[in-house]
XYZ file of C-alpha atoms in Angstrom:
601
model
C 0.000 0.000 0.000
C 1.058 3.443 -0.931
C 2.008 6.131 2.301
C 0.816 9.167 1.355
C 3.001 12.232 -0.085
C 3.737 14.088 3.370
C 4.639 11.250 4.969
C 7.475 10.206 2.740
C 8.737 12.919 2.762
C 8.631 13.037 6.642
C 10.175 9.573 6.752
C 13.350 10.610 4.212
C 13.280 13.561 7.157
C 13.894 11.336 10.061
C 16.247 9.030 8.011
C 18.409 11.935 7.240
C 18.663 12.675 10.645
C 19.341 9.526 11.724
C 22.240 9.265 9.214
C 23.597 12.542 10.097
C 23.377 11.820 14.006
C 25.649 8.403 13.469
C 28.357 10.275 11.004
C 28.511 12.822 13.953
C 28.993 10.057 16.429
C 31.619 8.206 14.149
C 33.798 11.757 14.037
C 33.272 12.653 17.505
C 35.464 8.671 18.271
C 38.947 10.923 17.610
C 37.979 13.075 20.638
C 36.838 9.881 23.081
C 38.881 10.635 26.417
C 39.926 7.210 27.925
C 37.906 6.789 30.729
C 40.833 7.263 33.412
C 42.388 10.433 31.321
C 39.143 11.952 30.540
C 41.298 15.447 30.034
C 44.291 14.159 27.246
C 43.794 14.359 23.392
C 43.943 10.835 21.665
C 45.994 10.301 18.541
C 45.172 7.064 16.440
C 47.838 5.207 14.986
C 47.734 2.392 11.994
C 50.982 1.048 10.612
C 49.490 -0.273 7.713
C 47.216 2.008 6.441
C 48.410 5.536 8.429
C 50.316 8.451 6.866
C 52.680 10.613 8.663
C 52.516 12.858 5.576
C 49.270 13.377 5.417
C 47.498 11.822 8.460
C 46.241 14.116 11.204
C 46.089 11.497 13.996
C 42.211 10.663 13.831
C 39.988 7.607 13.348
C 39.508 8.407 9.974
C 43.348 9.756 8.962
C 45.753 8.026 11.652
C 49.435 8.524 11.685
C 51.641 5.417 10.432
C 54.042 5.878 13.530
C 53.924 6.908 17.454
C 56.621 8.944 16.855
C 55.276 11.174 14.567
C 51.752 11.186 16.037
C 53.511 12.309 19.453
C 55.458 14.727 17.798
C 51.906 16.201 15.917
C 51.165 17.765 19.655
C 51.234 21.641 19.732
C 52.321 22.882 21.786
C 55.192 20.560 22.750
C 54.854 18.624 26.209
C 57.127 20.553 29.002
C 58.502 16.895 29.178
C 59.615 13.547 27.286
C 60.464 10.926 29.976
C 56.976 9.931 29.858
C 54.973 10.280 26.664
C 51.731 8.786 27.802
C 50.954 11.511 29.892
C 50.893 14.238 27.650
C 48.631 11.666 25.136
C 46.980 8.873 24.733
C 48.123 7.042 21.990
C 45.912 4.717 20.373
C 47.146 2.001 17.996
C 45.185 -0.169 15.617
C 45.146 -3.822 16.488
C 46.819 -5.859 13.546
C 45.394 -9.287 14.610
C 41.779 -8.111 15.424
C 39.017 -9.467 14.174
C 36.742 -6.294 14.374
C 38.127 -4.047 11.894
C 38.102 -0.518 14.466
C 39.349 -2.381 17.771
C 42.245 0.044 19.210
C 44.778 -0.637 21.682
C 46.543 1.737 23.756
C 50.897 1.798 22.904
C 52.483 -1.563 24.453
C 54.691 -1.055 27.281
C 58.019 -2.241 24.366
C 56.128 0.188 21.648
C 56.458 3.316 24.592
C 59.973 2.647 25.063
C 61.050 2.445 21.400
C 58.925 5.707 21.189
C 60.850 7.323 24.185
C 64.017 6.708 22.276
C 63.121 7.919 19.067
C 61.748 11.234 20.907
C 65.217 11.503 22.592
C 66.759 10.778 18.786
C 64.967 13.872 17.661
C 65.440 16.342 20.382
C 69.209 15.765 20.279
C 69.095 15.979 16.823
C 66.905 19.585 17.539
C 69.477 20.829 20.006
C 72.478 19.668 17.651
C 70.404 21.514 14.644
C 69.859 24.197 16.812
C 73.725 24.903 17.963
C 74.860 24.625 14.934
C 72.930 27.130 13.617
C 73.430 29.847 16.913
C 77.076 28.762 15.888
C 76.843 29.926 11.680
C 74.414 32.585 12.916
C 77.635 33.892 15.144
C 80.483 33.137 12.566
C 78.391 35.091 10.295
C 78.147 37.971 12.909
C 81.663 37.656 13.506
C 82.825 37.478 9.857
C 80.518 40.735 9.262
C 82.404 42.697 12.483
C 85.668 42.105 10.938
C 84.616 42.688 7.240
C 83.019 45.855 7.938
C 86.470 46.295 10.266
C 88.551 45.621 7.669
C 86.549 48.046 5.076
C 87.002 51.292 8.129
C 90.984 50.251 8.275
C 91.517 49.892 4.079
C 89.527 53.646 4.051
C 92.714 54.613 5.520
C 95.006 52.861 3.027
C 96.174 54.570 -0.105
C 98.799 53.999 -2.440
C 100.672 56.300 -4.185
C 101.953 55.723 -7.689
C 105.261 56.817 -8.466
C 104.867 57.974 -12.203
C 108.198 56.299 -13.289
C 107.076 52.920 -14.734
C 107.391 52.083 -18.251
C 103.895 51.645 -19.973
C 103.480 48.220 -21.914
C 101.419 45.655 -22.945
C 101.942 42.382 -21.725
C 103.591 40.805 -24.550
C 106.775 42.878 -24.059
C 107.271 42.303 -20.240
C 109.866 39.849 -20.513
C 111.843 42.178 -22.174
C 111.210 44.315 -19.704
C 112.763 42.299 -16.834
C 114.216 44.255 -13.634
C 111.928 47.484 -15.002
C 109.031 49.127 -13.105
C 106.159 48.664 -15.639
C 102.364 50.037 -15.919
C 99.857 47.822 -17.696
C 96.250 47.377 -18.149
C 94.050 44.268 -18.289
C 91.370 41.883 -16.860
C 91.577 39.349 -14.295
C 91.801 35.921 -15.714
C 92.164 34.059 -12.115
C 92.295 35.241 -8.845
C 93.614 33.367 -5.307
C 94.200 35.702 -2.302
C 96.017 34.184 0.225
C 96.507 35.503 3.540
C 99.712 37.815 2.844
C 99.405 37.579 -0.745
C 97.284 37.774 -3.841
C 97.913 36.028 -6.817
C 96.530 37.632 -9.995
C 97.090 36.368 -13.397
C 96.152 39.629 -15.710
C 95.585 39.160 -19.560
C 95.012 42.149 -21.762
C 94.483 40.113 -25.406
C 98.657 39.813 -26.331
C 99.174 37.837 -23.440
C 99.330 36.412 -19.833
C 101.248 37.294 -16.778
C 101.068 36.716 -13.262
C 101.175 39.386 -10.640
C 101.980 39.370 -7.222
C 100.397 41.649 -4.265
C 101.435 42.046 -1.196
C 101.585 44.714 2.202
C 99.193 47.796 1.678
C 98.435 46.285 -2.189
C 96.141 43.874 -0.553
C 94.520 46.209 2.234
C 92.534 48.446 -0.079
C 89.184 48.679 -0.549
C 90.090 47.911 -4.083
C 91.765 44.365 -2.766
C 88.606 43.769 -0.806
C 86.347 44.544 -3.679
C 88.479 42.612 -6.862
C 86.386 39.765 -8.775
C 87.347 37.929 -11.814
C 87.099 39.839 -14.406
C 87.305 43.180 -13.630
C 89.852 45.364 -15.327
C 92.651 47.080 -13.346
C 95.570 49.082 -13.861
C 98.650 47.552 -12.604
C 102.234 48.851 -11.415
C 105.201 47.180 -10.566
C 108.446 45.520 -11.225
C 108.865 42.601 -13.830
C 111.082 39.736 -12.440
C 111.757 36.416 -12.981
C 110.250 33.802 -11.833
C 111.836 32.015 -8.944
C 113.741 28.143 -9.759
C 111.362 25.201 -9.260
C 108.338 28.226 -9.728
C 106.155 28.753 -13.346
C 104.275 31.225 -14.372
C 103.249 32.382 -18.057
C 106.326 33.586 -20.152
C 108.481 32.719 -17.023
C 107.916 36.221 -15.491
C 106.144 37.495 -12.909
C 105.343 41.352 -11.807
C 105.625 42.390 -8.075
C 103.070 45.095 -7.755
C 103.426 48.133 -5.632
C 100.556 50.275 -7.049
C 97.162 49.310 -8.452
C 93.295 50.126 -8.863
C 89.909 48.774 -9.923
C 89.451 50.308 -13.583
C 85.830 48.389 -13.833
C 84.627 46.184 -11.475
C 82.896 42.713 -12.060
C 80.156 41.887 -10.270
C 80.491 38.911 -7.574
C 77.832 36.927 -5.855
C 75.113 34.967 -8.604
C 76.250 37.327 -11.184
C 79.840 36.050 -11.046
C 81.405 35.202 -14.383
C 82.919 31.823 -13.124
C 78.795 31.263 -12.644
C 78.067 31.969 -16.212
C 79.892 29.263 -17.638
C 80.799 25.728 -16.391
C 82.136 22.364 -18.137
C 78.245 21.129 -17.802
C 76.710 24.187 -19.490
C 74.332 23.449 -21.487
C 75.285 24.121 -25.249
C 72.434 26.289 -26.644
C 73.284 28.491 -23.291
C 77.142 28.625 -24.267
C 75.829 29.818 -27.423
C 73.960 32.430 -26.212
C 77.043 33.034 -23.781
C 79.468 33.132 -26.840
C 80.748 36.645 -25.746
C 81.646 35.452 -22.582
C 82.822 32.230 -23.576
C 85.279 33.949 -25.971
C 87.354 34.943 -22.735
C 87.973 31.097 -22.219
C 91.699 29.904 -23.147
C 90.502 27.500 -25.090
C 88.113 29.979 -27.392
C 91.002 32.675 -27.348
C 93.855 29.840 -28.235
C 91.213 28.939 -31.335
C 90.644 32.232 -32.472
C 95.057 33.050 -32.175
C 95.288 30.319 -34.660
C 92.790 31.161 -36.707
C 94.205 34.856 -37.115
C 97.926 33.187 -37.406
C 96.615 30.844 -40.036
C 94.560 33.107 -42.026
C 98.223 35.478 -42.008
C 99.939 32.619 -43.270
C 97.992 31.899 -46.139
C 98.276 35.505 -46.799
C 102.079 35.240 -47.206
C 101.823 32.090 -49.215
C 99.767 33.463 -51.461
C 101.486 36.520 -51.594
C 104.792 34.029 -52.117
C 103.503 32.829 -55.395
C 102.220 36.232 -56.660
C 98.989 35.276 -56.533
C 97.008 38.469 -55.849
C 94.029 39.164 -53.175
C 90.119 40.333 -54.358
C 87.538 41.143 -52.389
C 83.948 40.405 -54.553
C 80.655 41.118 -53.817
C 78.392 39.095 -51.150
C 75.201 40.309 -52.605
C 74.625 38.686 -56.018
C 71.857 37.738 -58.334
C 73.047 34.288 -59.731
C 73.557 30.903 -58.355
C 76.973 29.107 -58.017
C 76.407 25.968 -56.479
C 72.445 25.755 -57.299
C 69.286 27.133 -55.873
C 68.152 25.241 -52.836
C 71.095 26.570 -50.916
C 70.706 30.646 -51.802
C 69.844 32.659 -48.390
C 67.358 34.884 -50.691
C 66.530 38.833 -49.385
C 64.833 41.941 -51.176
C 67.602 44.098 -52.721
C 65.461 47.042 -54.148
C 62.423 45.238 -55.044
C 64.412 42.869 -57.137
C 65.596 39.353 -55.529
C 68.795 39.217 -54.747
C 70.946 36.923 -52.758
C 73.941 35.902 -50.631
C 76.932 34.617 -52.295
C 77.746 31.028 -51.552
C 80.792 31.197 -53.823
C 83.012 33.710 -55.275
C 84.824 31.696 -58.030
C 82.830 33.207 -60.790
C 84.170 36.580 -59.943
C 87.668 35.410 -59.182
C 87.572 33.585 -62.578
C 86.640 37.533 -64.482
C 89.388 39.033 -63.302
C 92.275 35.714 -64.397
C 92.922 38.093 -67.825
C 93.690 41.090 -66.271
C 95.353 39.921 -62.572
C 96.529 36.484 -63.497
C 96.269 33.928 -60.507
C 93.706 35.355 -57.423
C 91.952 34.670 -54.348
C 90.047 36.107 -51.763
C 88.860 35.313 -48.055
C 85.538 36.157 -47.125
C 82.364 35.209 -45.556
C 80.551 32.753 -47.724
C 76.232 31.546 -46.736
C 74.621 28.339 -47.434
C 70.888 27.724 -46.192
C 71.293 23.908 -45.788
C 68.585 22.657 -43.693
C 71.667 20.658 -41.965
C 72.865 20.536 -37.968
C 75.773 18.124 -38.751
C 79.284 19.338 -36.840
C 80.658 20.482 -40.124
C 78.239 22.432 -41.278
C 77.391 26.468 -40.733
C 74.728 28.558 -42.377
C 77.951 31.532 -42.797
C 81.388 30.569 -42.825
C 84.939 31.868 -44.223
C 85.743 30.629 -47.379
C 88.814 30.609 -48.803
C 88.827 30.871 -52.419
C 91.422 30.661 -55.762
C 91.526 30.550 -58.941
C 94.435 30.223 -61.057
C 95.391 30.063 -65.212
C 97.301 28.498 -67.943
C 97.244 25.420 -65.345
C 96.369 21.619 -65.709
C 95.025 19.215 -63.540
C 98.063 18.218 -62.050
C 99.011 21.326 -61.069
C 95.908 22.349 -59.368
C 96.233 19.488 -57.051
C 100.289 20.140 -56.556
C 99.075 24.209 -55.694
C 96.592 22.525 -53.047
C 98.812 20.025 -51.382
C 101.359 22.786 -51.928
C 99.686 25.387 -50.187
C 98.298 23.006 -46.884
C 101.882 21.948 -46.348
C 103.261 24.954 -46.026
C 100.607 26.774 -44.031
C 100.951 23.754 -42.210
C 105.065 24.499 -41.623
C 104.367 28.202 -40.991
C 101.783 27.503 -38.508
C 104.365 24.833 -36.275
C 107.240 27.058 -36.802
C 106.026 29.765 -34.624
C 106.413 28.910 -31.177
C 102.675 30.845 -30.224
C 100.714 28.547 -32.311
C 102.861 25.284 -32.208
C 102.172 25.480 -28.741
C 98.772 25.637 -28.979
C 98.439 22.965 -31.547
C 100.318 21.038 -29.661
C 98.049 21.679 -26.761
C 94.502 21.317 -28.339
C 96.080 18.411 -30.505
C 98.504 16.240 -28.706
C 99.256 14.034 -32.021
C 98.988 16.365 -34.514
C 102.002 15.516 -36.944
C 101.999 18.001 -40.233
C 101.051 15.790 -43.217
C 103.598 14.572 -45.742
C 103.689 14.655 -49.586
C 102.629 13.261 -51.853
C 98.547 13.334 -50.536
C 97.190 9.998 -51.263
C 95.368 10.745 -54.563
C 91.968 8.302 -55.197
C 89.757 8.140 -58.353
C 86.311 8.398 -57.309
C 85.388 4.990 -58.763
C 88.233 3.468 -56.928
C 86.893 5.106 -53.695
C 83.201 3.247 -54.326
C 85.287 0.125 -54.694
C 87.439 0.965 -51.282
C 83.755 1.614 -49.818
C 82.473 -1.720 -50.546
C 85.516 -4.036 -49.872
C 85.562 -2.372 -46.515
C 81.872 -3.091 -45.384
C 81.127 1.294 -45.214
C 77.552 1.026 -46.644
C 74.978 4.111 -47.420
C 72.678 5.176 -45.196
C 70.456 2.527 -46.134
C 72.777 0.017 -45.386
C 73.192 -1.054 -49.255
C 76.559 -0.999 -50.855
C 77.741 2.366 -52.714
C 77.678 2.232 -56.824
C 78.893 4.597 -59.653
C 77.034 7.473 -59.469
C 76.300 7.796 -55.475
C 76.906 11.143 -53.666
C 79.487 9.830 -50.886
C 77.460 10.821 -47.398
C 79.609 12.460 -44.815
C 79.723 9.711 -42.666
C 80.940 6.894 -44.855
C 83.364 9.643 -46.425
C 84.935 10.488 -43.065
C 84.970 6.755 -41.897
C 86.735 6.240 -44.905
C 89.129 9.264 -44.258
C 89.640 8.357 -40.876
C 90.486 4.861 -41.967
C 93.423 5.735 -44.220
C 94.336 8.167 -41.672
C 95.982 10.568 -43.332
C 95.070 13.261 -46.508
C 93.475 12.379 -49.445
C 92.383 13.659 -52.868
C 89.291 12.411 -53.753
C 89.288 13.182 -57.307
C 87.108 12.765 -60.584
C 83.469 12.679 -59.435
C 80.853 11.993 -61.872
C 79.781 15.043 -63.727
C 75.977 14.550 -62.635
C 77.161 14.958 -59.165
C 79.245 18.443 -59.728
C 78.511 22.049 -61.066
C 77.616 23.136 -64.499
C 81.222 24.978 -65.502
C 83.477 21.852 -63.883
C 85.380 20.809 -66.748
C 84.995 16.468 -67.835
C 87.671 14.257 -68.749
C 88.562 13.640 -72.182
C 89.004 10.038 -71.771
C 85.754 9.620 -69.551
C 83.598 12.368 -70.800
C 80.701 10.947 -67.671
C 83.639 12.076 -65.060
C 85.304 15.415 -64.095
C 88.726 17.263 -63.264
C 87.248 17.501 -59.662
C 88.971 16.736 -56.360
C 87.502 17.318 -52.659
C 90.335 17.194 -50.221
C 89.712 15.073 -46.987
C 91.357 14.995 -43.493
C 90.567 12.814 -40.946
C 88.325 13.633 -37.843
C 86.967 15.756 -40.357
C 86.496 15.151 -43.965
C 86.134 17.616 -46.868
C 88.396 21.092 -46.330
C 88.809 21.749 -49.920
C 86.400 21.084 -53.087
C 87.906 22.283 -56.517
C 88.004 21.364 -60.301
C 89.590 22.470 -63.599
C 86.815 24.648 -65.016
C 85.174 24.560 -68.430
C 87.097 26.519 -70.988
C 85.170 26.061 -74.235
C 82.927 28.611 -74.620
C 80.195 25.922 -76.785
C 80.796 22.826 -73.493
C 79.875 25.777 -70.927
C 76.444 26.378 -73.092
C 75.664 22.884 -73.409
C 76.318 23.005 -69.125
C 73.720 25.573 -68.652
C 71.483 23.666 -70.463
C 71.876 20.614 -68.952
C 71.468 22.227 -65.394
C 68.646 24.133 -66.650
C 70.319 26.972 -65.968
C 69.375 30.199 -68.077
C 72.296 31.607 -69.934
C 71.728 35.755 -69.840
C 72.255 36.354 -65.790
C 75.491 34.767 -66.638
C 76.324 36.778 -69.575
C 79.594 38.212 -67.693
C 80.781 34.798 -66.280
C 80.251 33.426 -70.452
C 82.528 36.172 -71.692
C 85.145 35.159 -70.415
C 84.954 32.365 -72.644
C 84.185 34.433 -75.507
C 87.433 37.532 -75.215
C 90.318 35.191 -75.393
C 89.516 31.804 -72.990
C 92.268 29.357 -71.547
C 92.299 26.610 -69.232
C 92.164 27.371 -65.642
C 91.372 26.046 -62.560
C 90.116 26.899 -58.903
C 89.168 25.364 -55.228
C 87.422 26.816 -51.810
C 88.841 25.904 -48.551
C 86.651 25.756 -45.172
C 88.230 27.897 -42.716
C 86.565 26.413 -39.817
C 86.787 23.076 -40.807
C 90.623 23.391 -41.440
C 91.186 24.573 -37.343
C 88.727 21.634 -36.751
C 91.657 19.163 -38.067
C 94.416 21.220 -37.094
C 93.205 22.062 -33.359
C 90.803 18.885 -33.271
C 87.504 20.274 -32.025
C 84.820 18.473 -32.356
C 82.616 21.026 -34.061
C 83.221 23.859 -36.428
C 81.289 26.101 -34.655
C 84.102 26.306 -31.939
C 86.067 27.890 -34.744
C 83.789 30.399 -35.641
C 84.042 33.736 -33.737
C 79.950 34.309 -33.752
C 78.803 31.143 -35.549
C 76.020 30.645 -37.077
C 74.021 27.315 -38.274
C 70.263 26.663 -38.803
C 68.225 28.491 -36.034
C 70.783 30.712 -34.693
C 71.745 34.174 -35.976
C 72.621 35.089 -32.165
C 74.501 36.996 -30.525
């Protein structure tokens, strides 16, 4: 039978209440006094199911441990000894039958508990003296810093006037002089009656030494790595069984702060660690630059650079300096960095060989060295988006002696470079086993290099076996390079695999004059070829490459007004310090390098 509408509802009324009354009663269990400590708080413990991270010591949310429901009572009882009268601790009973049966701590359970309490508190008090202790050594260091700062107030020093100005390069001529110099500090260790300071200002290192009133300044108190100073003293040398750079060192009796570094988290030796994270040394390239490994790079790249300079300048071959802003193609299209010049497209050069090659008939042999740009969608340790290219062309030249100017010219860069003390000694450094490559280079057809490939198990990418025709892949090249283990000319390629004006071989028409030169650790450093002389062989190029003749009506000419044979290569700076200094990545020979994604800083 039916109840009738008011009295459901009264009956879901009373149930309600009912329901509410017991879930009252169940929460109200974490407050039940035991009956002879009706006035102490009652923790509940379960050591299966508790939390001491996030239990708060009732029914519902017990603690998994006495010692951390005991140590849950605010505030603290006035005393340990016993713990059961500041609470009553109840714990769960493992073996029970009925699920909420709780037992108060065992008499073994309260005296594990009293130990761990006493574990903490000495643990509190030890905590606690230690830090009253840094608390005072920090007080104490502060009293005599700011005592120290009130006594160098009163500390000047006077600069005589007499020393001999100088960079640091020349000190060790300078030996017995009083000298003045400027530069940054490149390490720093104060000691208690000395500092040691090794200064660099860009020609060199040297070590000063500061001592008496030098090192009571506010000046001495204030120095960080990195600042600049201006420094004072007498050059001497350094004592027996000592070293220091150039086997000098400068006793200083007057100095100053020029421009301070900052200290604390804005250190420099912060900045930059042996961990750093590359993309952050990147962005850090300005500071890393101070490093002795960047500067030692960048020394040999200026000192190699000069000597290809004289080489050049040795053989009469004579320096140009074309444009980086062209219209027209060298190497093809998908490579061109492409930018509005005018409203007209324009882009930058990625070779300069077609400009070295219009002035052969009026300068005779040339070259140049500049910044070259290739947008290769590649993040390989060889490759960069802008790099320094190295360029010649020469006439009235075969094939042979194109490849005897190359080897020529490595080897004796190659001499200049170890002959000079500087930059031996930095090779030497950065590249332990460097040993200067001898003559003749190993020269290898192309088709005897696919043959090399295969009887020595380097496959393609794929993992299928190279044939006629392949463009070598960097890594089976350098494997192969590294291999030999030593230079080699890599000459003839196909002609499908090389430029439009690279001249073919009269016996193998498919094939070109064309060498790459490899080095091992690295690979390629120098791609060049004989170029096409015949002014009817360079039209039937254009056409094959699809290339349209009139842009190139200057480049054609030279054909046309009185052509000869001549030849011409391009050397990769940065990957010739990559086999000379061995580092691992062109970029480290780059001053600001830049690659795919970063044009920064």
């Amino acid at each position: 039978m039916s109840l009738p509408t008011q009295s459901i509802v009264d009956k879901a009324q009373e149930t309600a209440t009912k329901l509410a009354t017991a879930v009252t009663e169940t929460l109200k269990l974490d407050d039940k006094p035991s009956p002879a400590r009706p006035d102490l708080p009652v923790l509940y413990i379960d050591e299966k199911t508790g939390s001491d991270t996030t239990g708060n010591g009732t029914e519902l949310s017990p603690f998994a441990t006495p010692l951390h429901a005991y140590l849950s009572i605010s505030p603290a009882p006035s005393s340990d000894a016993d713990p059961t009268s500041a609470v009553i601790l109840l714990v769960r009973k493992v073996d029970s039958a009925v699920h909420n049966e709780w037992v108060e701590l065992s008499a073994s359970a309260k005296k594990k508990l009293v130990k761990g309490i006493q574990g903490v508190r000495a643990k509190e008090a030890k905590r606690a003296q230690e830090g009253e202790k840094a608390e005072r050594e920090k007080a104490e260091a502060a009293e005599r810093e700011k005592k120290r700062r009130e006594e160098a107030k009163g500390v000047g020093l006077v600069d005589s006037g007499d020393a001999t100005k100088s960079k640091i390069f020349a000190l060790p001529d300078l030996i017995g002089k009083r000298v003045q110099f400027q530069g940054w500090v490149h390490r720093y260790r104060p000691q208690k009656t000395n500092y040691f300071l090794v200064i660099r200002d860009g020609t060199g290192f040297v070590q000063c030494i500061l001592t008496g009133d030098c090192i009571r300044t506010t000046d001495a108190l204030d120095l960080t790595v990195e600042s600049t100073v201006e420094i004072s003293g007498k050059v001497e040398k350094v004592k027996e069984g000592q070293s220091a750079p150039g086997g000098i060192e400068v006793v200083v009796d007057y100095w100053k702060i020029i421009g301070l570094a900052p200290g604390g988290d804005d250190a420099f030796e912060g900045r930059l660690r042996i961990d750093t994270d590359p993309s952050i040394r990147a962005d850090l390239r300005h500071l890393e630059l101070r490093g002795e490994t960047a500067t030692s790079v960048m020394r040999v790249r200026a000192a190699l650079l000069r000597a290809f300079r004289d080489r050049f300048h040795a053989r009469r071959v004579i320096e140009v300096t074309p444009p980086c802003m062209v219209q027209t193609s060298v190497e093809g299209g998908s490579t061109l960095f492409e930018f509005d010049y005018y409203g007209a497209k324009a882009y930058l050069t990625q070779s300069s060989q077609l400009y070295l090659e219009t002035v052969l008939p009026s300068l005779g042999d040339v070259y140049c060295i500049q910044e070259s740009f290739r947008a290769e969608k590649s993040l390989t340790r060889r490759h960069l988006s802008e790099y320094t290219h190295l360029e010649a062309e020469l006439v009235f030249i075969k094939f042979k002696d194109l490849l005897d100017h190359i080897e020529g010219m490595i080897c004796e860069v190659v001499d200049v470079l170890l002959a000079d003390p500087s930059t031996a000694e930095i090779i030497h450094t950065l590249h332990p086993e460097f040993k200067p490559p001898q003559r003749p280079f190993m020269r290898l057809d192309y088709r005897d290099a696919i043959t090399y490939l295969n009887e020595h198990d380097i496959t393609k990418e794929d993992g299928t076996p190279h044939v006629i025709g392949d463009d070598i892949a960097e890594a089976a090249e350098r494997k192969m390079t590294d291999q030999i283990g030593r230079p080699i000319m890599l000459i003839h390629f196909p002609k499908i695999l090389k430029s439009f004006y690279m001249k073919a071989l009269s016996d193998a028409p498919e094939f070109t004059e064309s060498v790459d030169v490899l080095v091992p650790g690295v690979g390629e450093v120098v791609g060049g070829s004989m170029r096409i002389s015949d002014l009817e062989e360079l039209i039937a190029g254009y056409k094959r490459e699809g290339i349209p003749m009139e842009p190139y009506y200057w480049f054609t000419d030279q054909r046309k007004y009185g052509t000869t044979e001549h030849g011409g290569y391009g050397l990769g700076v940065e990957r010739f310090l990559a086999w000379l200094l061995k580092r691992y990545t062109v970029r480290e020979c780059s001053l600001y390098p830049r690659w795919m994604g970063r044009a920064t800083p």
